[in-house]
Amino acid sequence: KESGRSLLWSIAATTLLAAIFAAWVASLPTSKPDFSVLWGAVRIDEPYDPSALAAHLGWGPNEMPATFVYPPSALPIFAILGRISLDLAVTVWAALSGAVLAWSSRSHWAPLLIFTPAMLWALPNGQTSILMGALAFGGLQMLHRPSLAGVLFGVALSLKPQLVILIPLALLVTRHWHV
């Protein structure tokens, strides 16, 4: 019971820290997070048209390219966040990423992960790698519950299908091919 409560506090603290940090960075006048492309792609008719996406985001020709490189299976995941402002969407995405990271780590030390260099860069930019990695790691942690592991792997693969090579290899090595 105590370990369950500790995990819930860890998830809550990590989620809150991730949200506060991402919201602060998103509020800066020079903020142009990578997540802008994910957010903008679901707000236009042609998400794979870089010029339409750049126009929607108000980006000029000398700014970073506006190219949506995710598979169509990722669009529904981002669609919910496309209905709210960019600053709020980045904050929600960071909070979700932090929560799943804390849950998958199963550690009361998870809030400290927010302060690692990789997280300090990836969270406010809205990188998918945090959530995708946490989902994949969570799937490996849940191999004793094959259905849940399969769902976690499925969502991770819908974001980054290149993992299709690594996840089956991990399942084969651990003899959990029934997931």
Short mmCIF file of C-alpha atoms in Angstrom, two decimals:
data_model
loop_
_atom_site.label_atom_id
_atom_site.label_comp_id
_atom_site.label_asym_id
_atom_site.label_seq_id
_atom_site.Cartn_x
_atom_site.Cartn_y
_atom_site.Cartn_z
CA LYS A 1 0.00 0.00 0.00
CA GLU A 2 2.82 2.41 0.87
CA SER A 3 4.66 1.68 -2.38
CA GLY A 4 1.47 2.38 -4.33
CA ARG A 5 1.03 5.72 -2.58
CA SER A 6 4.69 6.55 -3.19
CA LEU A 7 4.28 5.80 -6.90
CA LEU A 8 1.19 8.02 -7.11
CA TRP A 9 3.06 10.89 -5.45
CA SER A 10 5.97 10.33 -7.83
CA ILE A 11 3.66 10.41 -10.86
CA ALA A 12 1.90 13.54 -9.60
CA ALA A 13 5.17 15.35 -8.83
CA THR A 14 6.75 14.41 -12.16
CA THR A 15 3.62 15.46 -14.05
CA LEU A 16 3.48 18.80 -12.25
CA LEU A 17 7.19 19.55 -12.71
CA ALA A 18 7.02 18.67 -16.41
CA ALA A 19 3.94 20.85 -16.92
CA ILE A 20 5.36 23.84 -15.05
CA PHE A 21 8.68 23.69 -16.90
CA ALA A 22 7.06 23.29 -20.33
CA ALA A 23 4.54 26.07 -19.64
CA TRP A 24 7.31 28.43 -18.56
CA VAL A 25 9.40 27.75 -21.68
CA ALA A 26 6.31 27.95 -23.93
CA SER A 27 5.56 31.41 -22.50
CA LEU A 28 8.92 32.80 -23.64
CA PRO A 29 8.56 35.12 -26.66
CA THR A 30 11.15 33.21 -28.72
CA SER A 31 9.61 29.78 -28.09
CA LYS A 32 9.09 27.70 -31.24
CA PRO A 33 8.92 24.13 -29.96
CA ASP A 34 9.28 21.18 -32.29
CA PHE A 35 5.80 20.24 -31.11
CA SER A 36 4.48 23.15 -33.21
CA VAL A 37 4.72 20.92 -36.26
CA LEU A 38 2.74 18.11 -34.61
CA TRP A 39 0.15 20.56 -33.33
CA GLY A 40 -0.13 22.40 -36.64
CA ALA A 41 -0.33 19.27 -38.79
CA VAL A 42 -3.68 18.24 -37.32
CA ARG A 43 -5.11 21.73 -37.81
CA ILE A 44 -4.79 21.77 -41.61
CA ASP A 45 -6.18 19.62 -44.43
CA GLU A 46 -2.80 18.53 -45.80
CA PRO A 47 -0.50 17.69 -42.87
CA TYR A 48 2.24 16.38 -45.17
CA ASP A 49 2.46 19.62 -47.21
CA PRO A 50 5.42 21.55 -45.73
CA SER A 51 4.46 24.86 -47.33
CA ALA A 52 0.87 24.66 -46.05
CA LEU A 53 2.13 23.73 -42.59
CA ALA A 54 4.69 26.55 -42.56
CA ALA A 55 2.01 29.02 -43.69
CA HIS A 56 -0.36 27.85 -40.96
CA LEU A 57 2.36 28.25 -38.33
CA GLY A 58 3.37 31.64 -39.71
CA TRP A 59 6.93 30.54 -40.34
CA GLY A 60 9.03 32.25 -42.96
CA PRO A 61 11.39 30.60 -45.47
CA ASN A 62 14.44 31.15 -43.25
CA GLU A 63 12.97 29.42 -40.21
CA MET A 64 13.21 25.75 -39.35
CA PRO A 65 11.42 23.52 -41.87
CA ALA A 66 7.81 22.65 -41.10
CA THR A 67 7.72 18.99 -42.05
CA PHE A 68 5.38 16.48 -40.44
CA VAL A 69 7.30 13.19 -40.59
CA TYR A 70 5.07 10.97 -38.48
CA PRO A 71 2.90 8.19 -39.90
CA PRO A 72 -0.85 8.74 -40.40
CA SER A 73 -1.46 6.55 -37.35
CA ALA A 74 0.01 9.34 -35.19
CA LEU A 75 -2.49 11.97 -36.35
CA PRO A 76 -5.34 10.86 -34.02
CA ILE A 77 -2.98 11.03 -31.05
CA PHE A 78 -2.14 14.66 -31.82
CA ALA A 79 -5.67 15.61 -32.95
CA ILE A 80 -6.94 16.12 -29.41
CA LEU A 81 -4.14 18.59 -28.69
CA GLY A 82 -4.75 20.39 -31.99
CA ARG A 83 -8.00 21.75 -30.53
CA ILE A 84 -6.27 23.87 -27.89
CA SER A 85 -3.66 26.63 -28.00
CA LEU A 86 -0.07 25.68 -28.80
CA ASP A 87 1.24 26.76 -25.39
CA LEU A 88 -1.38 24.67 -23.59
CA ALA A 89 -0.86 21.73 -25.97
CA VAL A 90 2.91 21.66 -25.29
CA THR A 91 2.21 21.84 -21.57
CA VAL A 92 -0.31 18.99 -21.70
CA TRP A 93 2.03 16.89 -23.87
CA ALA A 94 4.91 17.44 -21.42
CA ALA A 95 2.66 16.58 -18.45
CA LEU A 96 1.46 13.40 -20.18
CA SER A 97 5.03 12.45 -21.08
CA GLY A 98 6.18 13.06 -17.51
CA ALA A 99 3.30 11.04 -16.06
CA VAL A 100 3.93 8.03 -18.29
CA LEU A 101 7.67 8.27 -17.66
CA ALA A 102 7.12 8.26 -13.89
CA TRP A 103 4.61 5.40 -14.12
CA SER A 104 6.89 3.27 -16.30
CA SER A 105 9.95 3.91 -14.12
CA ARG A 106 8.09 2.71 -10.99
CA SER A 107 10.42 4.84 -8.87
CA HIS A 108 9.78 7.48 -6.27
CA TRP A 109 12.88 9.19 -7.69
CA ALA A 110 11.18 9.80 -11.06
CA PRO A 111 10.66 13.56 -10.48
CA LEU A 112 14.44 13.97 -10.55
CA LEU A 113 14.47 12.71 -14.15
CA ILE A 114 12.99 16.07 -15.16
CA PHE A 115 16.32 17.71 -14.28
CA THR A 116 18.49 15.55 -16.54
CA PRO A 117 19.94 17.33 -19.59
CA ALA A 118 17.99 15.23 -22.09
CA MET A 119 14.69 15.95 -20.35
CA LEU A 120 15.45 19.66 -19.95
CA TRP A 121 15.82 19.85 -23.73
CA ALA A 122 13.11 17.40 -24.81
CA LEU A 123 10.23 18.37 -22.50
CA PRO A 124 9.76 22.02 -23.48
CA ASN A 125 10.27 21.17 -27.14
CA GLY A 126 7.45 18.65 -27.00
CA GLN A 127 9.60 15.77 -28.21
CA THR A 128 7.75 12.48 -28.75
CA SER A 129 10.79 10.49 -27.62
CA ILE A 130 9.94 10.82 -23.92
CA LEU A 131 6.43 9.43 -24.25
CA MET A 132 7.44 6.84 -26.83
CA GLY A 133 10.34 5.59 -24.71
CA ALA A 134 8.20 5.52 -21.57
CA LEU A 135 5.49 3.55 -23.41
CA ALA A 136 8.03 1.03 -24.72
CA PHE A 137 9.67 0.71 -21.30
CA GLY A 138 6.25 0.43 -19.66
CA GLY A 139 5.38 -2.35 -22.09
CA LEU A 140 8.51 -4.23 -21.07
CA GLN A 141 7.58 -3.70 -17.41
CA MET A 142 4.10 -5.13 -18.07
CA LEU A 143 5.10 -8.35 -19.82
CA HIS A 144 3.29 -10.25 -17.06
CA ARG A 145 0.10 -8.57 -18.38
CA PRO A 146 0.35 -9.29 -22.12
CA SER A 147 -2.73 -7.29 -23.17
CA LEU A 148 -1.59 -4.12 -21.43
CA ALA A 149 1.95 -4.58 -22.74
CA GLY A 150 0.56 -4.99 -26.25
CA VAL A 151 -1.48 -1.77 -25.98
CA LEU A 152 1.55 0.18 -24.72
CA PHE A 153 3.72 -1.20 -27.52
CA GLY A 154 0.98 -0.44 -30.06
CA VAL A 155 0.71 3.21 -29.07
CA ALA A 156 4.51 3.55 -29.08
CA LEU A 157 4.68 1.98 -32.54
CA SER A 158 1.96 4.28 -33.87
CA LEU A 159 4.23 7.21 -32.97
CA LYS A 160 7.54 5.69 -34.04
CA PRO A 161 7.08 2.68 -36.32
CA GLN A 162 10.86 2.28 -36.64
CA LEU A 163 10.67 0.61 -33.22
CA VAL A 164 9.08 -2.34 -34.97
CA ILE A 165 12.58 -3.79 -35.14
CA LEU A 166 13.51 -3.33 -31.48
CA ILE A 167 10.31 -4.34 -29.69
CA PRO A 168 9.95 -7.80 -31.30
CA LEU A 169 13.65 -8.40 -30.68
CA ALA A 170 13.19 -7.54 -26.98
CA LEU A 171 10.14 -9.82 -26.80
CA LEU A 172 12.03 -12.66 -28.48
CA VAL A 173 15.04 -12.34 -26.18
CA THR A 174 12.81 -12.32 -23.09
CA ARG A 175 10.64 -15.16 -24.49
CA HIS A 176 7.48 -13.09 -24.33
CA TRP A 177 6.42 -13.42 -27.96
CA HIS A 178 2.77 -13.94 -26.91
CA VAL A 179 2.48 -10.18 -26.22
#
